[in-house]
Short mmCIF file of C-alpha atoms (C1' of nucleotides) in Angstrom, two decimals:
data_model
loop_
_atom_site.label_atom_id
_atom_site.label_comp_id
_atom_site.label_asym_id
_atom_site.label_seq_id
_atom_site.Cartn_x
_atom_site.Cartn_y
_atom_site.Cartn_z
CA UNK A 1 64.02 1.48 58.10
CA UNK A 2 62.10 0.51 54.93
CA UNK A 3 62.69 -0.15 51.10
CA UNK A 4 60.47 2.03 48.94
CA UNK A 5 60.03 1.12 45.34
CA UNK A 6 62.62 3.44 43.31
CA UNK A 7 63.46 1.90 40.05
CA UNK A 8 65.99 4.29 38.77
CA UNK A 9 68.52 1.76 37.59
CA UNK A 10 68.43 -1.61 36.06
CA UNK A 11 69.13 -4.21 38.29
CA UNK A 12 71.39 -6.75 36.99
CA UNK A 13 69.98 -10.26 36.48
CA UNK A 14 72.70 -12.09 38.89
CA UNK A 15 72.10 -9.68 41.33
CA UNK A 16 68.94 -11.38 42.76
CA UNK A 17 70.29 -14.83 43.46
CA UNK A 18 72.90 -12.90 45.21
CA UNK A 19 70.51 -10.96 47.28
CA UNK A 20 69.19 -14.35 48.50
CA UNK A 21 72.33 -15.62 49.56
CA UNK A 22 73.00 -12.21 51.87
CA UNK A 23 69.58 -12.87 53.37
CA UNK A 24 70.93 -16.29 53.97
CA UNK A 25 74.16 -15.23 55.36
CA UNK A 26 72.25 -12.73 57.70
CA UNK A 27 70.22 -15.42 59.18
CA UNK A 28 73.30 -16.84 60.33
CA UNK A 29 74.41 -13.93 61.89
CA UNK A 30 71.95 -13.51 65.02
CA UNK A 31 74.68 -12.82 67.52
CA UNK A 32 75.84 -9.39 65.95
CA UNK A 33 73.31 -6.33 65.65
CA UNK A 34 75.77 -4.66 62.61
CA UNK A 35 77.26 -6.42 59.75
CA UNK A 36 79.83 -5.23 57.23
CA UNK A 37 80.03 -5.59 53.84
CA UNK A 38 83.16 -7.27 54.18
CA UNK A 39 81.79 -9.94 56.43
CA UNK A 40 78.61 -10.55 54.28
CA UNK A 41 81.26 -11.12 51.62
CA UNK A 42 83.49 -13.50 53.54
CA UNK A 43 80.30 -15.60 54.37
CA UNK A 44 78.66 -16.09 50.88
CA UNK A 45 81.75 -15.93 48.96
CA UNK A 46 81.46 -12.85 46.74
CA UNK A 47 83.20 -9.38 47.08
CA UNK A 48 82.49 -6.84 49.58
CA UNK A 49 82.23 -4.02 46.56
CA UNK A 50 79.75 -6.49 44.99
CA UNK A 51 77.79 -6.50 48.20
CA UNK A 52 77.87 -3.01 48.68
CA UNK A 53 76.85 -2.29 44.67
CA UNK A 54 73.94 -4.85 44.86
CA UNK A 55 72.53 -3.04 47.88
CA UNK A 56 72.94 0.36 46.77
CA UNK A 57 70.95 -0.38 43.55
CA UNK A 58 67.69 -0.31 45.91
CA UNK A 59 68.74 2.44 48.39
CA UNK A 60 71.20 3.40 51.12
CA UNK A 61 70.67 0.87 53.95
CA UNK A 62 74.10 0.99 55.60
CA UNK A 63 75.89 3.45 57.88
CA UNK A 64 79.43 4.68 57.10
CA UNK A 65 82.08 3.62 59.41
CA UNK A 66 79.51 0.91 61.13
CA UNK A 67 77.96 -1.34 58.54
CA UNK A 68 74.46 -2.82 58.05
CA UNK A 69 71.86 -3.53 60.78
CA UNK A 70 71.27 -7.22 60.84
CA UNK A 71 67.70 -6.52 61.65
CA UNK A 72 66.90 -3.92 59.31
CA UNK A 73 68.60 -5.11 56.29
CA UNK A 74 66.94 -8.63 56.71
CA UNK A 75 63.53 -6.63 56.56
CA UNK A 76 64.73 -4.93 53.37
CA UNK A 77 66.07 -8.18 51.65
CA UNK A 78 62.55 -9.85 52.66
CA UNK A 79 60.60 -6.96 51.02
CA UNK A 80 62.86 -6.70 48.00
CA UNK A 81 62.61 -10.33 47.19
CA UNK A 82 59.08 -10.43 47.85
CA UNK A 83 58.87 -13.02 50.26
CA UNK A 84 57.85 -10.53 53.26
CA UNK A 85 54.59 -11.93 52.66
CA UNK A 86 52.84 -15.38 51.98
CA UNK A 87 52.43 -16.69 48.13
CA UNK A 88 49.96 -19.05 47.35
CA UNK A 89 51.17 -21.59 44.88
CA UNK A 90 49.84 -23.89 42.87
CA UNK A 91 51.53 -27.36 41.74
CA UNK A 92 50.78 -28.59 38.20
CA UNK A 93 51.65 -32.08 37.39
CA UNK A 94 51.94 -34.57 40.39
CA UNK A 95 54.39 -37.03 38.95
CA UNK A 96 57.59 -37.78 41.05
CA UNK A 97 58.93 -34.45 40.70
CA UNK A 98 55.74 -32.82 41.52
CA UNK A 99 55.53 -34.80 44.58
CA UNK A 100 59.19 -34.21 45.80
CA UNK A 101 58.76 -30.65 45.44
CA UNK A 102 55.24 -30.94 47.59
CA UNK A 103 57.26 -32.75 50.40
CA UNK A 104 60.28 -29.92 49.99
CA UNK A 105 60.28 -28.29 53.19
CA UNK A 106 62.28 -25.49 51.75
CA UNK A 107 59.50 -23.82 49.77
CA UNK A 108 57.11 -23.40 52.98
CA UNK A 109 60.13 -22.20 55.22
CA UNK A 110 60.35 -19.17 52.38
CA UNK A 111 56.66 -18.11 52.42
CA UNK A 112 55.87 -20.25 49.62
CA UNK A 113 52.51 -22.21 50.61
CA UNK A 114 51.84 -25.06 48.21
CA UNK A 115 48.00 -24.85 48.60
CA UNK A 116 46.39 -27.24 46.12
CA UNK A 117 48.09 -29.83 43.78
CA UNK A 118 46.59 -30.73 40.11
CA UNK A 119 46.88 -33.52 37.80
CA UNK A 120 44.73 -35.11 34.92
CA UNK A 121 45.65 -38.68 35.71
CA UNK A 122 42.20 -40.05 37.63
CA UNK A 123 44.55 -42.14 40.03
CA UNK A 124 46.17 -39.33 41.35
CA UNK A 125 42.97 -36.97 41.79
CA UNK A 126 41.40 -36.94 45.09
CA UNK A 127 44.78 -37.84 47.00
CA UNK A 128 45.70 -36.03 49.97
CA UNK A 129 49.46 -35.56 50.04
CA UNK A 130 51.46 -33.76 52.88
CA UNK A 131 48.04 -31.97 53.81
CA UNK A 132 47.52 -30.82 50.13
CA UNK A 133 44.59 -32.15 47.93
CA UNK A 134 45.00 -33.25 44.29
CA UNK A 135 42.27 -32.12 41.91
CA UNK A 136 41.41 -32.23 38.30
CA UNK A 137 42.98 -29.52 36.15
CA UNK A 138 39.39 -28.23 35.21
CA UNK A 139 38.86 -27.22 38.98
CA UNK A 140 41.93 -24.85 38.71
CA UNK A 141 40.03 -21.70 38.02
CA UNK A 142 37.86 -22.29 41.08
CA UNK A 143 40.39 -22.48 43.46
CA UNK A 144 42.67 -19.88 41.65
CA UNK A 145 40.08 -17.62 42.42
CA UNK A 146 39.16 -18.64 46.12
CA UNK A 147 42.18 -18.74 47.06
CA UNK A 148 44.35 -16.05 45.04
CA UNK A 149 46.64 -18.27 43.70
CA UNK A 150 49.46 -15.95 41.78
CA UNK A 151 52.16 -18.18 41.40
CA UNK A 152 52.35 -21.74 40.27
CA UNK A 153 54.96 -24.71 39.56
CA UNK A 154 54.63 -26.83 36.52
CA UNK A 155 56.14 -30.11 36.68
CA UNK A 156 54.10 -31.67 33.61
CA UNK A 157 55.43 -33.31 30.44
CA UNK A 158 56.95 -31.14 27.62
CA UNK A 159 54.23 -32.16 25.40
CA UNK A 160 51.59 -30.93 28.03
CA UNK A 161 53.15 -27.57 29.43
CA UNK A 162 51.88 -25.06 27.11
CA UNK A 163 48.41 -25.88 27.54
CA UNK A 164 48.73 -25.85 31.27
CA UNK A 165 50.56 -22.29 31.28
CA UNK A 166 47.89 -21.15 28.99
CA UNK A 167 45.34 -21.99 31.51
CA UNK A 168 47.50 -20.72 34.46
CA UNK A 169 47.50 -17.43 32.67
CA UNK A 170 43.97 -17.70 31.79
CA UNK A 171 43.15 -17.66 35.53
CA UNK A 172 45.37 -14.84 36.31
CA UNK A 173 48.79 -16.54 37.73
CA UNK A 174 51.46 -14.03 37.45
CA UNK A 175 54.68 -16.14 38.02
CA UNK A 176 55.14 -19.36 36.79
CA UNK A 177 58.44 -21.72 37.71
CA UNK A 178 58.62 -24.29 34.90
CA UNK A 179 60.55 -27.71 34.80
CA UNK A 180 59.41 -28.90 31.61
CA UNK A 181 62.12 -28.91 28.88
CA UNK A 182 60.49 -26.62 26.44
CA UNK A 183 60.06 -23.12 25.63
CA UNK A 184 56.91 -21.34 26.81
CA UNK A 185 55.09 -18.67 25.60
CA UNK A 186 53.51 -15.99 28.04
CA UNK A 187 51.93 -12.89 27.42
CA UNK A 188 53.60 -9.50 28.90
CA UNK A 189 53.16 -9.08 32.39
CA UNK A 190 53.40 -12.76 33.56
CA UNK A 191 56.91 -13.86 34.52
CA UNK A 192 58.16 -17.25 33.88
CA UNK A 193 61.42 -18.86 35.28
CA UNK A 194 62.86 -22.27 33.91
CA UNK A 195 64.64 -24.99 35.44
CA UNK A 196 65.86 -27.59 33.16
CA UNK A 197 67.55 -30.38 35.00
CA UNK A 198 68.73 -31.98 31.86
CA UNK A 199 70.53 -28.75 30.87
CA UNK A 200 72.14 -28.42 33.89
CA UNK A 201 73.78 -31.91 34.20
CA UNK A 202 74.85 -31.17 30.87
CA UNK A 203 76.45 -27.79 31.82
CA UNK A 204 78.33 -29.79 34.46
CA UNK A 205 79.35 -32.45 32.08
CA UNK A 206 80.77 -29.66 30.05
CA UNK A 207 82.57 -27.84 33.24
CA UNK A 208 84.07 -31.37 33.95
CA UNK A 209 85.64 -32.12 30.40
CA UNK A 210 86.86 -28.56 29.50
CA UNK A 211 88.93 -26.27 31.47
CA UNK B 1 83.45 -33.35 10.93
CA UNK B 2 84.84 -33.44 14.23
CA UNK B 3 85.45 -30.85 17.13
CA UNK B 4 89.21 -30.71 18.30
CA UNK B 5 90.13 -29.15 21.45
CA UNK B 6 91.36 -25.62 21.04
CA UNK B 7 90.95 -23.25 23.77
CA UNK B 8 92.04 -20.03 22.37
CA UNK B 9 89.14 -17.71 23.96
CA UNK B 10 87.32 -18.06 27.22
CA UNK B 11 83.66 -19.27 26.67
CA UNK B 12 81.08 -17.21 28.20
CA UNK B 13 79.07 -18.93 30.99
CA UNK B 14 75.96 -18.48 29.47
CA UNK B 15 76.94 -19.95 25.81
CA UNK B 16 77.04 -23.62 27.32
CA UNK B 17 72.99 -23.93 28.22
CA UNK B 18 72.55 -22.40 24.86
CA UNK B 19 74.46 -24.90 23.28
CA UNK B 20 72.22 -27.47 24.97
CA UNK B 21 69.38 -25.68 23.34
CA UNK B 22 70.58 -25.73 20.03
CA UNK B 23 71.42 -29.31 20.40
CA UNK B 24 67.59 -30.03 21.30
CA UNK B 25 66.54 -27.58 18.16
CA UNK B 26 68.63 -30.03 16.06
CA UNK B 27 67.00 -32.88 17.54
CA UNK B 28 63.60 -31.53 16.15
CA UNK B 29 64.93 -31.15 12.55
CA UNK B 30 65.44 -34.46 11.35
CA UNK B 31 63.98 -34.02 7.95
CA UNK B 32 66.56 -31.53 6.72
CA UNK B 33 70.01 -31.87 6.15
CA UNK B 34 71.17 -28.24 6.44
CA UNK B 35 69.96 -25.79 8.76
CA UNK B 36 70.94 -22.14 9.00
CA UNK B 37 72.05 -19.99 12.19
CA UNK B 38 68.71 -18.25 11.37
CA UNK B 39 66.52 -21.31 11.78
CA UNK B 40 68.35 -22.49 14.66
CA UNK B 41 67.67 -18.80 16.11
CA UNK B 42 63.78 -19.22 15.53
CA UNK B 43 63.86 -22.47 17.24
CA UNK B 44 65.43 -21.65 20.39
CA UNK B 45 64.55 -17.77 21.01
CA UNK B 46 67.99 -16.61 20.72
CA UNK B 47 69.44 -14.36 17.72
CA UNK B 48 71.27 -15.81 14.51
CA UNK B 49 74.13 -13.77 15.55
CA UNK B 50 74.13 -15.09 18.78
CA UNK B 51 74.16 -18.89 17.40
CA UNK B 52 76.83 -18.40 14.94
CA UNK B 53 79.14 -16.49 17.63
CA UNK B 54 78.47 -19.31 20.16
CA UNK B 55 79.60 -22.25 17.67
CA UNK B 56 82.43 -19.91 16.59
CA UNK B 57 84.24 -20.20 19.82
CA UNK B 58 84.46 -23.78 19.23
CA UNK B 59 85.86 -23.94 15.52
CA UNK B 60 84.26 -23.32 12.14
CA UNK B 61 81.10 -26.12 11.27
CA UNK B 62 79.23 -24.13 8.94
CA UNK B 63 79.47 -23.44 5.20
CA UNK B 64 78.87 -19.90 3.83
CA UNK B 65 75.96 -19.63 1.75
CA UNK B 66 74.42 -23.05 3.08
CA UNK B 67 74.45 -23.34 6.96
CA UNK B 68 75.31 -26.12 9.10
CA UNK B 69 74.92 -29.77 8.51
CA UNK B 70 72.53 -31.25 10.93
CA UNK B 71 74.09 -34.55 11.55
CA UNK B 72 77.58 -33.04 11.75
CA UNK B 73 76.65 -30.23 14.34
CA UNK B 74 74.79 -32.80 16.34
CA UNK B 75 77.78 -34.43 16.63
CA UNK B 76 79.88 -31.60 17.49
CA UNK B 77 77.40 -30.58 19.76
CA UNK B 78 77.70 -33.76 21.74
CA UNK B 79 81.42 -33.85 21.49
CA UNK B 80 81.46 -30.29 23.06
CA UNK B 81 79.16 -30.97 25.78
CA UNK B 82 80.86 -34.10 26.88
CA UNK B 83 77.46 -36.20 26.48
CA UNK B 84 78.94 -38.37 23.42
CA UNK B 85 79.70 -40.98 25.97
CA UNK B 86 77.90 -42.39 29.27
CA UNK B 87 78.62 -40.98 32.58
CA UNK B 88 78.33 -43.34 35.39
CA UNK B 89 76.60 -40.94 38.07
CA UNK B 90 76.09 -41.88 41.80
CA UNK B 91 73.19 -40.16 43.55
CA UNK B 92 73.75 -39.34 47.20
CA UNK B 93 70.56 -39.06 49.54
CA UNK B 94 67.24 -40.96 48.62
CA UNK B 95 64.87 -38.36 50.31
CA UNK B 96 62.01 -37.29 48.36
CA UNK B 97 64.33 -34.99 45.87
CA UNK B 98 66.31 -38.09 45.32
CA UNK B 99 63.77 -40.44 44.66
CA UNK B 100 62.51 -38.14 41.95
CA UNK B 101 65.52 -37.44 40.26
CA UNK B 102 66.24 -41.50 40.03
CA UNK B 103 62.84 -41.55 38.43
CA UNK B 104 63.40 -38.82 36.10
CA UNK B 105 64.03 -40.21 32.44
CA UNK B 106 65.68 -37.18 31.32
CA UNK B 107 68.80 -38.03 32.84
CA UNK B 108 69.42 -41.31 31.50
CA UNK B 109 68.29 -40.17 27.88
CA UNK B 110 71.16 -37.78 27.82
CA UNK B 111 73.54 -40.48 28.78
CA UNK B 112 73.65 -39.85 32.60
CA UNK B 113 73.60 -43.49 34.11
CA UNK B 114 72.47 -43.47 37.83
CA UNK B 115 74.14 -46.57 38.55
CA UNK B 116 74.03 -46.44 42.28
CA UNK B 117 72.32 -44.66 45.33
CA UNK B 118 73.47 -44.01 48.76
CA UNK B 119 71.98 -43.09 52.21
CA UNK B 120 72.78 -43.48 55.44
CA UNK B 121 68.99 -44.28 56.76
CA UNK B 122 69.04 -48.10 57.61
CA UNK B 123 65.28 -48.17 56.25
CA UNK B 124 66.32 -47.14 52.66
CA UNK B 125 69.81 -49.14 52.37
CA UNK B 126 69.09 -52.31 50.50
CA UNK B 127 66.00 -51.22 48.63
CA UNK B 128 66.14 -51.69 44.83
CA UNK B 129 64.26 -48.37 42.90
CA UNK B 130 64.16 -48.23 39.47
CA UNK B 131 66.60 -50.85 39.06
CA UNK B 132 69.13 -48.80 41.45
CA UNK B 133 70.17 -50.41 44.67
CA UNK B 134 70.69 -48.08 47.48
CA UNK B 135 73.79 -48.37 49.51
CA UNK B 136 75.40 -47.37 52.96
CA UNK B 137 77.64 -44.52 52.36
CA UNK B 138 80.96 -46.29 53.39
CA UNK B 139 80.22 -48.55 50.36
CA UNK B 140 81.08 -45.31 48.08
CA UNK B 141 85.05 -46.10 47.70
CA UNK B 142 84.19 -49.69 46.56
CA UNK B 143 81.71 -48.46 43.86
CA UNK B 144 83.34 -45.72 42.56
CA UNK B 145 86.34 -47.63 41.94
CA UNK B 146 84.58 -50.44 40.35
CA UNK B 147 82.13 -48.39 38.32
CA UNK B 148 84.59 -45.52 37.36
CA UNK B 149 82.14 -43.00 39.06
CA UNK B 150 83.20 -39.62 38.06
CA UNK B 151 80.06 -37.68 38.47
CA UNK B 152 77.56 -37.46 41.32
CA UNK B 153 74.25 -35.63 42.10
CA UNK B 154 73.82 -34.72 45.81
CA UNK B 155 70.38 -34.45 47.52
CA UNK B 156 71.36 -34.62 51.22
CA UNK B 157 70.34 -31.96 53.92
CA UNK B 158 72.64 -28.68 54.06
CA UNK B 159 74.12 -30.01 57.32
CA UNK B 160 75.62 -33.07 55.69
CA UNK B 161 76.53 -31.84 52.20
CA UNK B 162 80.24 -30.72 52.78
CA UNK B 163 80.95 -34.36 54.56
CA UNK B 164 79.40 -36.12 51.44
CA UNK B 165 81.16 -33.71 48.83
CA UNK B 166 84.64 -34.43 50.95
CA UNK B 167 83.95 -37.98 50.51
CA UNK B 168 82.93 -37.98 46.68
CA UNK B 169 86.17 -35.88 46.22
CA UNK B 170 88.10 -38.38 48.42
CA UNK B 171 87.19 -41.45 46.08
CA UNK B 172 87.81 -39.31 42.84
CA UNK B 173 84.70 -37.84 41.56
CA UNK B 174 85.24 -34.91 39.25
CA UNK B 175 81.82 -33.12 38.96
CA UNK B 176 79.24 -32.50 41.31
CA UNK B 177 75.54 -31.52 40.78
CA UNK B 178 74.52 -29.98 44.36
CA UNK B 179 70.88 -29.55 45.46
CA UNK B 180 71.79 -28.58 48.96
CA UNK B 181 71.33 -24.95 49.91
CA UNK B 182 74.99 -24.36 51.06
CA UNK B 183 78.18 -23.47 49.55
CA UNK B 184 80.27 -26.15 49.54
CA UNK B 185 84.34 -26.17 49.25
CA UNK B 186 85.99 -28.40 46.67
CA UNK B 187 89.79 -28.39 45.61
CA UNK B 188 90.57 -27.20 42.04
CA UNK B 189 90.11 -29.87 39.46
CA UNK B 190 86.65 -30.83 40.87
CA UNK B 191 83.78 -29.03 39.16
CA UNK B 192 80.54 -28.27 41.42
CA UNK B 193 77.22 -26.83 40.02
CA UNK B 194 74.56 -25.77 42.46
CA UNK B 195 70.76 -25.63 42.07
CA UNK B 196 69.07 -24.28 44.87
CA UNK B 197 65.32 -24.20 44.57
CA UNK B 198 64.61 -21.97 47.00
CA UNK B 199 66.50 -19.17 45.82
CA UNK B 200 64.75 -20.02 42.40
CA UNK B 201 61.39 -18.98 43.44
CA UNK B 202 62.66 -16.50 45.48
CA UNK B 203 63.95 -15.22 41.89
CA UNK B 204 60.70 -15.91 40.66
CA UNK B 205 58.95 -14.05 43.30
CA UNK B 206 61.06 -10.84 42.63
CA UNK B 207 60.43 -10.80 39.20
CA UNK B 208 56.61 -10.82 39.87
CA UNK B 209 56.66 -8.05 42.30
CA UNK B 210 59.18 -5.86 40.18
CA UNK B 211 58.93 -4.42 36.58
"C1'" DC C 1 82.75 -18.01 -16.71
"C1'" DG C 2 80.20 -14.34 -14.64
"C1'" DT C 3 76.37 -12.81 -11.69
"C1'" DC C 4 73.14 -13.45 -8.14
"C1'" DA C 5 71.38 -14.93 -3.59
"C1'" DT C 6 72.67 -16.80 0.68
"C1'" DT C 7 74.82 -17.44 4.86
"C1'" DT C 8 79.07 -18.03 7.70
"C1'" DG C 9 82.83 -15.98 10.58
"C1'" DT C 10 84.36 -12.13 12.72
"C1'" DG C 11 86.00 -7.25 13.66
"C1'" DA C 12 84.26 -3.38 15.54
"C1'" DT C 13 80.94 -1.52 18.59
"C1'" DG C 14 77.99 -0.94 22.22
"C1'" DA C 15 75.76 -2.67 26.39
"C1'" DC C 16 75.82 -4.68 30.62
"C1'" DT C 17 78.31 -6.01 34.93
"C1'" DT C 18 82.04 -6.03 38.11
"C1'" DT C 19 85.86 -4.13 40.20
"C1'" DC C 20 88.91 -0.50 42.08
"C1'" DA C 21 89.58 3.24 44.56
"C1'" DC C 22 88.49 7.12 47.33
"C1'" DG C 23 85.36 11.05 49.41
"C1'" DG C 24 82.96 11.77 53.16
"C1'" DA C 25 79.95 10.26 56.96
"C1'" DA C 26 79.87 8.25 61.64
"C1'" DC C 27 81.57 7.56 66.06
"C1'" DA C 28 85.41 6.52 69.65
"C1'" DA C 29 88.91 8.03 72.49
"C1'" DC C 30 91.09 11.63 74.49
"C1'" DG D 1 87.34 19.58 69.55
"C1'" DT D 2 90.45 17.25 67.37
"C1'" DT D 3 92.51 12.93 65.52
"C1'" DG D 4 92.03 8.48 64.13
"C1'" DT D 5 89.66 4.45 62.59
"C1'" DT D 6 86.07 2.16 60.13
"C1'" DC D 7 83.56 1.32 56.20
"C1'" DC D 8 79.22 3.03 53.19
"C1'" DG D 9 77.89 4.94 48.78
"C1'" DT D 10 79.33 5.78 43.80
"C1'" DG D 11 82.13 7.84 39.99
"C1'" DA D 12 85.50 6.03 36.99
"C1'" DA D 13 87.99 2.23 35.22
"C1'" DA D 14 88.16 -2.25 33.59
"C1'" DG D 15 86.37 -6.58 31.91
"C1'" DT D 16 82.72 -9.34 30.02
"C1'" DC D 17 79.14 -10.16 26.78
"C1'" DA D 18 76.07 -9.60 23.08
"C1'" DT D 19 74.68 -7.55 18.55
"C1'" DC D 20 75.87 -5.28 14.41
"C1'" DA D 21 77.39 -5.49 9.96
"C1'" DC D 22 80.13 -6.73 6.35
"C1'" DA D 23 84.07 -9.38 3.64
"C1'" DA D 24 84.42 -13.63 2.10
"C1'" DA D 25 83.08 -18.19 0.75
"C1'" DT D 26 79.66 -21.35 -1.53
"C1'" DG D 27 76.65 -22.97 -5.04
"C1'" DA D 28 72.71 -22.37 -8.46
"C1'" DC D 29 71.96 -20.59 -12.78
"C1'" DG D 30 72.42 -19.14 -17.35
#
DNA sequence: CGTCATTTGTGATGACTTTCACGGAACAAC
DNA sequence: GTTGTTCCGTGAAAGTCATCACAAATGACG
């Protein structure tokens, strides 16, 4: 069973993280060969209808009366999420957050290989951390070309983020995960996803005092 | 001008982070006294109608024909977001991510004071990092009571997260920011917000290969 | 005071997302 | 075969959220 690109409908934004959760549920279900939408729902906390609808956006992967093949569905989800192959990732900004992400094992386990770090601080350049060497920013173009880097994680201060992103776009990076608390401009075709830790805490604060 | 609690309507989930963005835009507008929804929209990348609607969920803060008072609106947003006072926060799990968050200045700037760290690794217990002491987990109850800790950030491995959360709930913590990639059970009244870095990367991967 | 330009707050509309509910496909059992 | 059970895929309904568009409010100006 294979997933073949077929964009008939628009995919709801929130479907995508749910697919990741479904995939994790499948990883925990090695002993069974078939799994129902109801079981996936129980394991993930969503509803069975939601599971079926989300999967149906991408094709017909189940068998009525039986369920979904765990092995096949895992492959399909890997393909849909784009993690059926390795991503070479550059990490820009080797401050505390950058170091933490470099050491975070979760990335490598999902096929995201951080293959080079970049920083402008001379004290950090040249260091070897977790098997990853830290380079000066002006070496970015060289490595991006050589190692086909198409994804980057940005953990520089807000004031430097736009310039860094411009450089990344310039060397062909197509997807950027940005931790700097600032809205960044990118040309069409380049995807950017922002994680703002202060805003996440504020959201929690709001939840805690309301409702 | 003051915001008085009045929950007539349900607040859309996505309104809350937008409020944080509006607040940031106001911080950058010190020279002006009045600001229009149109200007806030330009600064944040949303639409003017969205800005007005979001604010209107909580009351009437503007003046027709004039706009919003920057000073007043800042106060209102601080109140709505619950960051008009300090939060005492416990940080559980002093691994790489925990250390990065401890050193991250953005938290303290928004009134989130990490006042104690906790870990079960004997090599970490007793250390002093960024002015914060690392304690054993079994000392949690004592500190939670003494310092009125009502919020916690959890950066322990997935396998330990539920036990940690149970302890936090037991000592009266009401809001938890969880970085462990696992779905956690909490009783009603306790708010939990999850950030899963691997899933965020998968979302980016999806965006990069589709559309 | 009347007119004009401006901008809020909100009813109405439209777009998007989730849930419901059921036809039909698949297989087991006899 | 036929019956019974299971469970997917999806049209339709319900629910949620964003945008439109305008009445009403405000102050400037003469």
